[in-house]
CSV table of C-alpha atoms and ligand atoms in Angstrom, one decimal:
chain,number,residue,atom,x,y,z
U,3,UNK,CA,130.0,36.5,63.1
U,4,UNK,CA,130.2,32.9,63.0
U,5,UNK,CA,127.1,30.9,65.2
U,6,UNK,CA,129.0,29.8,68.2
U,7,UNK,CA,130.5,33.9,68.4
U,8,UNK,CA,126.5,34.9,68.3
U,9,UNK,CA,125.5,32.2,70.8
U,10,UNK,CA,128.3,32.8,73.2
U,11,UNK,CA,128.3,36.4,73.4
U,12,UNK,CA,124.7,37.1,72.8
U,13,UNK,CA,123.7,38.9,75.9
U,14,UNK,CA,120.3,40.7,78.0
U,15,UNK,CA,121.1,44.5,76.5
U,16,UNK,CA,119.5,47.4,78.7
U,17,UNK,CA,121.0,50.5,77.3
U,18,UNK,CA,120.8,51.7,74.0
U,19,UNK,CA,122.0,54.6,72.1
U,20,UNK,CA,119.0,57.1,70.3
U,21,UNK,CA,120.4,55.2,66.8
U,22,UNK,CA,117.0,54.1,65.1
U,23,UNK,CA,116.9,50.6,64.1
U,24,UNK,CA,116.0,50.4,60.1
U,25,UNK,CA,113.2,48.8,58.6
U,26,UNK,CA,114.8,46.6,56.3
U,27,UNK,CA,117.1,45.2,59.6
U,28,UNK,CA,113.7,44.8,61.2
U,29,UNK,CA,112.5,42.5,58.7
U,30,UNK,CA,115.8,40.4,58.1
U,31,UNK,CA,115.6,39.7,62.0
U,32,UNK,CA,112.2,38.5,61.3
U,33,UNK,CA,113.3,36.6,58.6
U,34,UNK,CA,116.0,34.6,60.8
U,35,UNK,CA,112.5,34.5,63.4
U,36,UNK,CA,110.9,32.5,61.0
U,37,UNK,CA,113.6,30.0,60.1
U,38,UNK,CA,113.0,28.4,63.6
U,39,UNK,CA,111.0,25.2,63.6
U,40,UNK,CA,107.3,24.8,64.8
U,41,UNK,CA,104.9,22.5,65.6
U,42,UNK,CA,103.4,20.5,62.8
U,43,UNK,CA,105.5,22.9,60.3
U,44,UNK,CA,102.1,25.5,61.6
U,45,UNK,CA,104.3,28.9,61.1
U,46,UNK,CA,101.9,30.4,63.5
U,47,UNK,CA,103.7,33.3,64.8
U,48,UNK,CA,103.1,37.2,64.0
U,49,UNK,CA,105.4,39.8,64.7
U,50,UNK,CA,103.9,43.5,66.0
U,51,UNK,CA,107.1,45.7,65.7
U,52,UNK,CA,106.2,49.0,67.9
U,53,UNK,CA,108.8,51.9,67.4
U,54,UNK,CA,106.2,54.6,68.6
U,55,UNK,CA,107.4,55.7,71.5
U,56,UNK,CA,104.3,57.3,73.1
U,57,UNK,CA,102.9,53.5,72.4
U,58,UNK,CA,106.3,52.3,74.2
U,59,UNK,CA,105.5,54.6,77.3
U,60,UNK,CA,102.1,53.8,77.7
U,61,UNK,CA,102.4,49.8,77.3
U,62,UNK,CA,105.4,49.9,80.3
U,63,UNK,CA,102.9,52.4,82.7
U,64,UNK,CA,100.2,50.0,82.2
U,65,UNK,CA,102.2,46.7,82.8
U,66,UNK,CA,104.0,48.2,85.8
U,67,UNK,CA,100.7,48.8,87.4
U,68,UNK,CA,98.7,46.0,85.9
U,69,UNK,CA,101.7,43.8,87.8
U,70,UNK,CA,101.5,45.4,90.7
U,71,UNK,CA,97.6,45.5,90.5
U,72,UNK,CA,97.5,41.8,90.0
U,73,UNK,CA,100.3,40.1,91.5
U,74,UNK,CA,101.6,41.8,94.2
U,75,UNK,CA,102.2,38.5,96.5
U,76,UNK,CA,104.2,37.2,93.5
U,77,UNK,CA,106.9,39.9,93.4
U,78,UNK,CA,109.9,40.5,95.8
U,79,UNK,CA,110.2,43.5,97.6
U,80,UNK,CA,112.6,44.5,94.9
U,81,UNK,CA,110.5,44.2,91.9
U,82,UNK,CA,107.9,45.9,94.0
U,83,UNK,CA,110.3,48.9,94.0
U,84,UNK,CA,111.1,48.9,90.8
U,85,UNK,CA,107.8,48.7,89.6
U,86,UNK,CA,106.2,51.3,91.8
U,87,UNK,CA,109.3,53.9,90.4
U,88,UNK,CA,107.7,56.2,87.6
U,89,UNK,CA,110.9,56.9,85.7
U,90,UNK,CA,111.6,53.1,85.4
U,91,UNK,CA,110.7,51.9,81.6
U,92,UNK,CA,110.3,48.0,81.5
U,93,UNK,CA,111.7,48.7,77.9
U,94,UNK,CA,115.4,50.5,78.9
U,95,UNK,CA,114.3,53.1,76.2
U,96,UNK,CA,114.9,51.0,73.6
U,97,UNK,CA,114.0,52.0,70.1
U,98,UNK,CA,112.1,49.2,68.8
U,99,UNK,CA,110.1,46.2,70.7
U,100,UNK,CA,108.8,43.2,68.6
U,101,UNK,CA,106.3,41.5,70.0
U,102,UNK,CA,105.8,37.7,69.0
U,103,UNK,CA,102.3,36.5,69.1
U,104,UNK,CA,101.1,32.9,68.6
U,105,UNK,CA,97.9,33.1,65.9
U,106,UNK,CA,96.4,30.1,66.6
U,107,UNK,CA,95.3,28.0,70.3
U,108,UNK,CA,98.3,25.4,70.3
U,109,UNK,CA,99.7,23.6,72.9
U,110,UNK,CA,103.1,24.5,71.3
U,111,UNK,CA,102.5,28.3,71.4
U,112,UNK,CA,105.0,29.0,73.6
U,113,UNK,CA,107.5,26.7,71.9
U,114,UNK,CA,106.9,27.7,69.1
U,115,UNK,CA,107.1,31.6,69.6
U,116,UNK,CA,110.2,30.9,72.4
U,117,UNK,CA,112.0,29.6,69.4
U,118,UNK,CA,111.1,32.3,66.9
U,119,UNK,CA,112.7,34.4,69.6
U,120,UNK,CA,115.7,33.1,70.3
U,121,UNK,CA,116.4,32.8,66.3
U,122,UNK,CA,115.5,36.5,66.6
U,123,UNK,CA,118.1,37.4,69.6
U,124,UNK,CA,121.1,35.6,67.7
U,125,UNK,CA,120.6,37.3,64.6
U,126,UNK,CA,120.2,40.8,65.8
U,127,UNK,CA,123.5,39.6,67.8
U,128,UNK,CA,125.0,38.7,64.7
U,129,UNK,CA,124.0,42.4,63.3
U,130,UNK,CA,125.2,44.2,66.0
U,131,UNK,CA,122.1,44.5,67.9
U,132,UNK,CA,121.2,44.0,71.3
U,133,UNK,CA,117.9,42.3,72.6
U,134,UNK,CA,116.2,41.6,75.7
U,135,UNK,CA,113.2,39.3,76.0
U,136,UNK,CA,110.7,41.6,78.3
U,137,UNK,CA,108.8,39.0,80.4
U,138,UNK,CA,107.7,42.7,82.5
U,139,UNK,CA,105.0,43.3,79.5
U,140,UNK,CA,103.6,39.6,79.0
U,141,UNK,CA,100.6,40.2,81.7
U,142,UNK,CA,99.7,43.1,80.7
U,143,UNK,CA,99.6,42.3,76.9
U,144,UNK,CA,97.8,39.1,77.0
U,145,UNK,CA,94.9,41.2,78.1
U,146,UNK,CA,92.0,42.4,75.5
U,147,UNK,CA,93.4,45.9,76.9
U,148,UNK,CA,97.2,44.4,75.7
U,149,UNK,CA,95.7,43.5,72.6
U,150,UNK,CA,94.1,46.0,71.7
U,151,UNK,CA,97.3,48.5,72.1
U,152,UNK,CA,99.0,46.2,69.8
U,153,UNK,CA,96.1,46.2,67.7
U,154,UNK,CA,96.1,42.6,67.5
U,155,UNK,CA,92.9,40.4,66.9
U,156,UNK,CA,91.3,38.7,70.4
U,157,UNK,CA,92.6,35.4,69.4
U,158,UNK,CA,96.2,36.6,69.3
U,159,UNK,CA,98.4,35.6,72.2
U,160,UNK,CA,101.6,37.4,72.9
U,161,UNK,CA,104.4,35.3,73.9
U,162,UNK,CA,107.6,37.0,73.6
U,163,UNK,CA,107.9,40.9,73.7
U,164,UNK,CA,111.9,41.3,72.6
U,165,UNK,CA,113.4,45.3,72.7
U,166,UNK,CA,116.0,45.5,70.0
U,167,UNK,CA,118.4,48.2,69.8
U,168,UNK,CA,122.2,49.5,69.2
U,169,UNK,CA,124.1,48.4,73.0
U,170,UNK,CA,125.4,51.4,74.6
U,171,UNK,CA,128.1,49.1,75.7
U,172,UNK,CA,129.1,45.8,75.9
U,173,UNK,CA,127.2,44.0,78.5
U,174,UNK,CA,129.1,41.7,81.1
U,175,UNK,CA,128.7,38.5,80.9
U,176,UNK,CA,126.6,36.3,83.2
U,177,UNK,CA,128.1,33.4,83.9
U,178,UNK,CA,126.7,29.6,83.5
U,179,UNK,CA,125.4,27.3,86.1
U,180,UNK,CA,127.2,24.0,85.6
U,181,UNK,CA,124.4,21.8,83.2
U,182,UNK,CA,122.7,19.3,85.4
U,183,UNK,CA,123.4,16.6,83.0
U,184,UNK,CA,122.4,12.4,83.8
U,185,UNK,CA,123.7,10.3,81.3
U,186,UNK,CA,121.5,6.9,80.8
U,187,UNK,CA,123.6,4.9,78.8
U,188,UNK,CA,123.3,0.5,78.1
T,27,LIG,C1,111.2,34.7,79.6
T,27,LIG,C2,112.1,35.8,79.9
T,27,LIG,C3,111.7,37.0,80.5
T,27,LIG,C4,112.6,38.0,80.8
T,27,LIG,N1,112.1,39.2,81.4
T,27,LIG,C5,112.9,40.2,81.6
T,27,LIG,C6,112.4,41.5,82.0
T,27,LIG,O1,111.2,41.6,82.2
T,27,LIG,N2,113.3,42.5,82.2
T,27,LIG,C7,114.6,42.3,82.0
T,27,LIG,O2,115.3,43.3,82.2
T,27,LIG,N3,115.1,41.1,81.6
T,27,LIG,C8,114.3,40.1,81.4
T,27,LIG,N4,114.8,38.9,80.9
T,27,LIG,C9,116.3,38.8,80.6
T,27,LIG,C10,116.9,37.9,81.6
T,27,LIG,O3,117.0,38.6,82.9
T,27,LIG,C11,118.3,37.5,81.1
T,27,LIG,O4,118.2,36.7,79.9
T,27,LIG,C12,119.1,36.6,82.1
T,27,LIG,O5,119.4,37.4,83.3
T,27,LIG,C13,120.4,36.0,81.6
T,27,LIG,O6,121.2,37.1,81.1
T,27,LIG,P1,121.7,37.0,79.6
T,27,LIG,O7,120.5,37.1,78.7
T,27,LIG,O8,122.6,38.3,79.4
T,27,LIG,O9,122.5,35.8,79.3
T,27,LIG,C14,113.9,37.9,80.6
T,27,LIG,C15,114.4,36.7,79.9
T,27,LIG,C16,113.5,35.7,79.6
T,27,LIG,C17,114.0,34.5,78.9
């Protein structure tokens, strides 16, 4: 699959099939991750991959509530629902999640991490993967508690939690806003 195919038909995937997700796929994903660009050439991104799926459970219960703990003037009356259901897993039940963590205090951490991701998403597109980034698990995981689950040191800071899986099915397509575009020409 050429670029443009991954770019244009890379889509949120939430419903995989019980198909494991190999090691050595894992690791060329990460190795298209780490192709992106970063701040001053820093490279400071690490990857937890989880694929324990007690670990899965437990991180979803906890950011559900944490969310709902912490933030409950800042969610809809929908999220609300959906995060006070027990059967709902923030993860779909996908077989892996990789968790992107910046390792150093940057004001690019973000960037940086955002772009890891997004290399990740188009190659696991390109493999036949699907990928969602789960924004649902960032409050939970920035916290010591977060970090600790991940077992990642204190000075860790998760930025993007992406599930990776084999699609069920296709998923539609979500159409484009048209780009707000000003052109400043001489
Ligand atoms: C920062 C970020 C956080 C997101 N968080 C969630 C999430 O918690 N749960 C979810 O189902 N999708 C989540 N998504 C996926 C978006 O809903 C999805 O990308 C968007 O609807 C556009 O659809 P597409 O990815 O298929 O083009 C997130 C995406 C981003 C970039």
């Amino acid at each position: 699959m050429d670029l443009k195919e991954a770019i244009y038909t890379r889509r949120a995937v939430r419903e995989f099939t019980a198909e494991p997700v190999d090691e050595e796929i894992l690791r060329q994903l990460i190795d298209a991750a780490v192709q992106a660009p970063s701040a001053v050439n820093q490279q400071p991104w690490s990857f937890c991959v989880v694929r324990d799926k007690a670990l899965l459970a437990r991180i979803s219960g906890e950011a559900k509530e944490h969310m709902l703990r912490t933030s409950p003037a800042a969610l809809s009356h929908h999220f609300q629902d959906i995060l006070s259901d027990p059967k709902f897993d923030i993860f779909y039940r996908a077989p892996a999640l990789i968790v992107i963590s910046s390792v150093v205090e940057s004001p690019w951490a973000v960037e940086n991490c955002a772009l890891a991701a997004e290399n990740l998403m188009l190659a696991a597109r390109a493999a036949g993967l699907g990928t969602c980034w789960i924004g649902f698990a960032q409050t939970w995981l920035v916290t010591p508690e977060g970090k600790a689950a991940l077992k990642l040191p204190a000075n860790y800071m998760p930025v993007a939690p992406i599930i990776v899986g084999y699609p069920k099915a296709a998923p539609p397509a979500v159409p484009r806003k048209e780009p707000d575009i000003h052109w400043i020409d001489v």
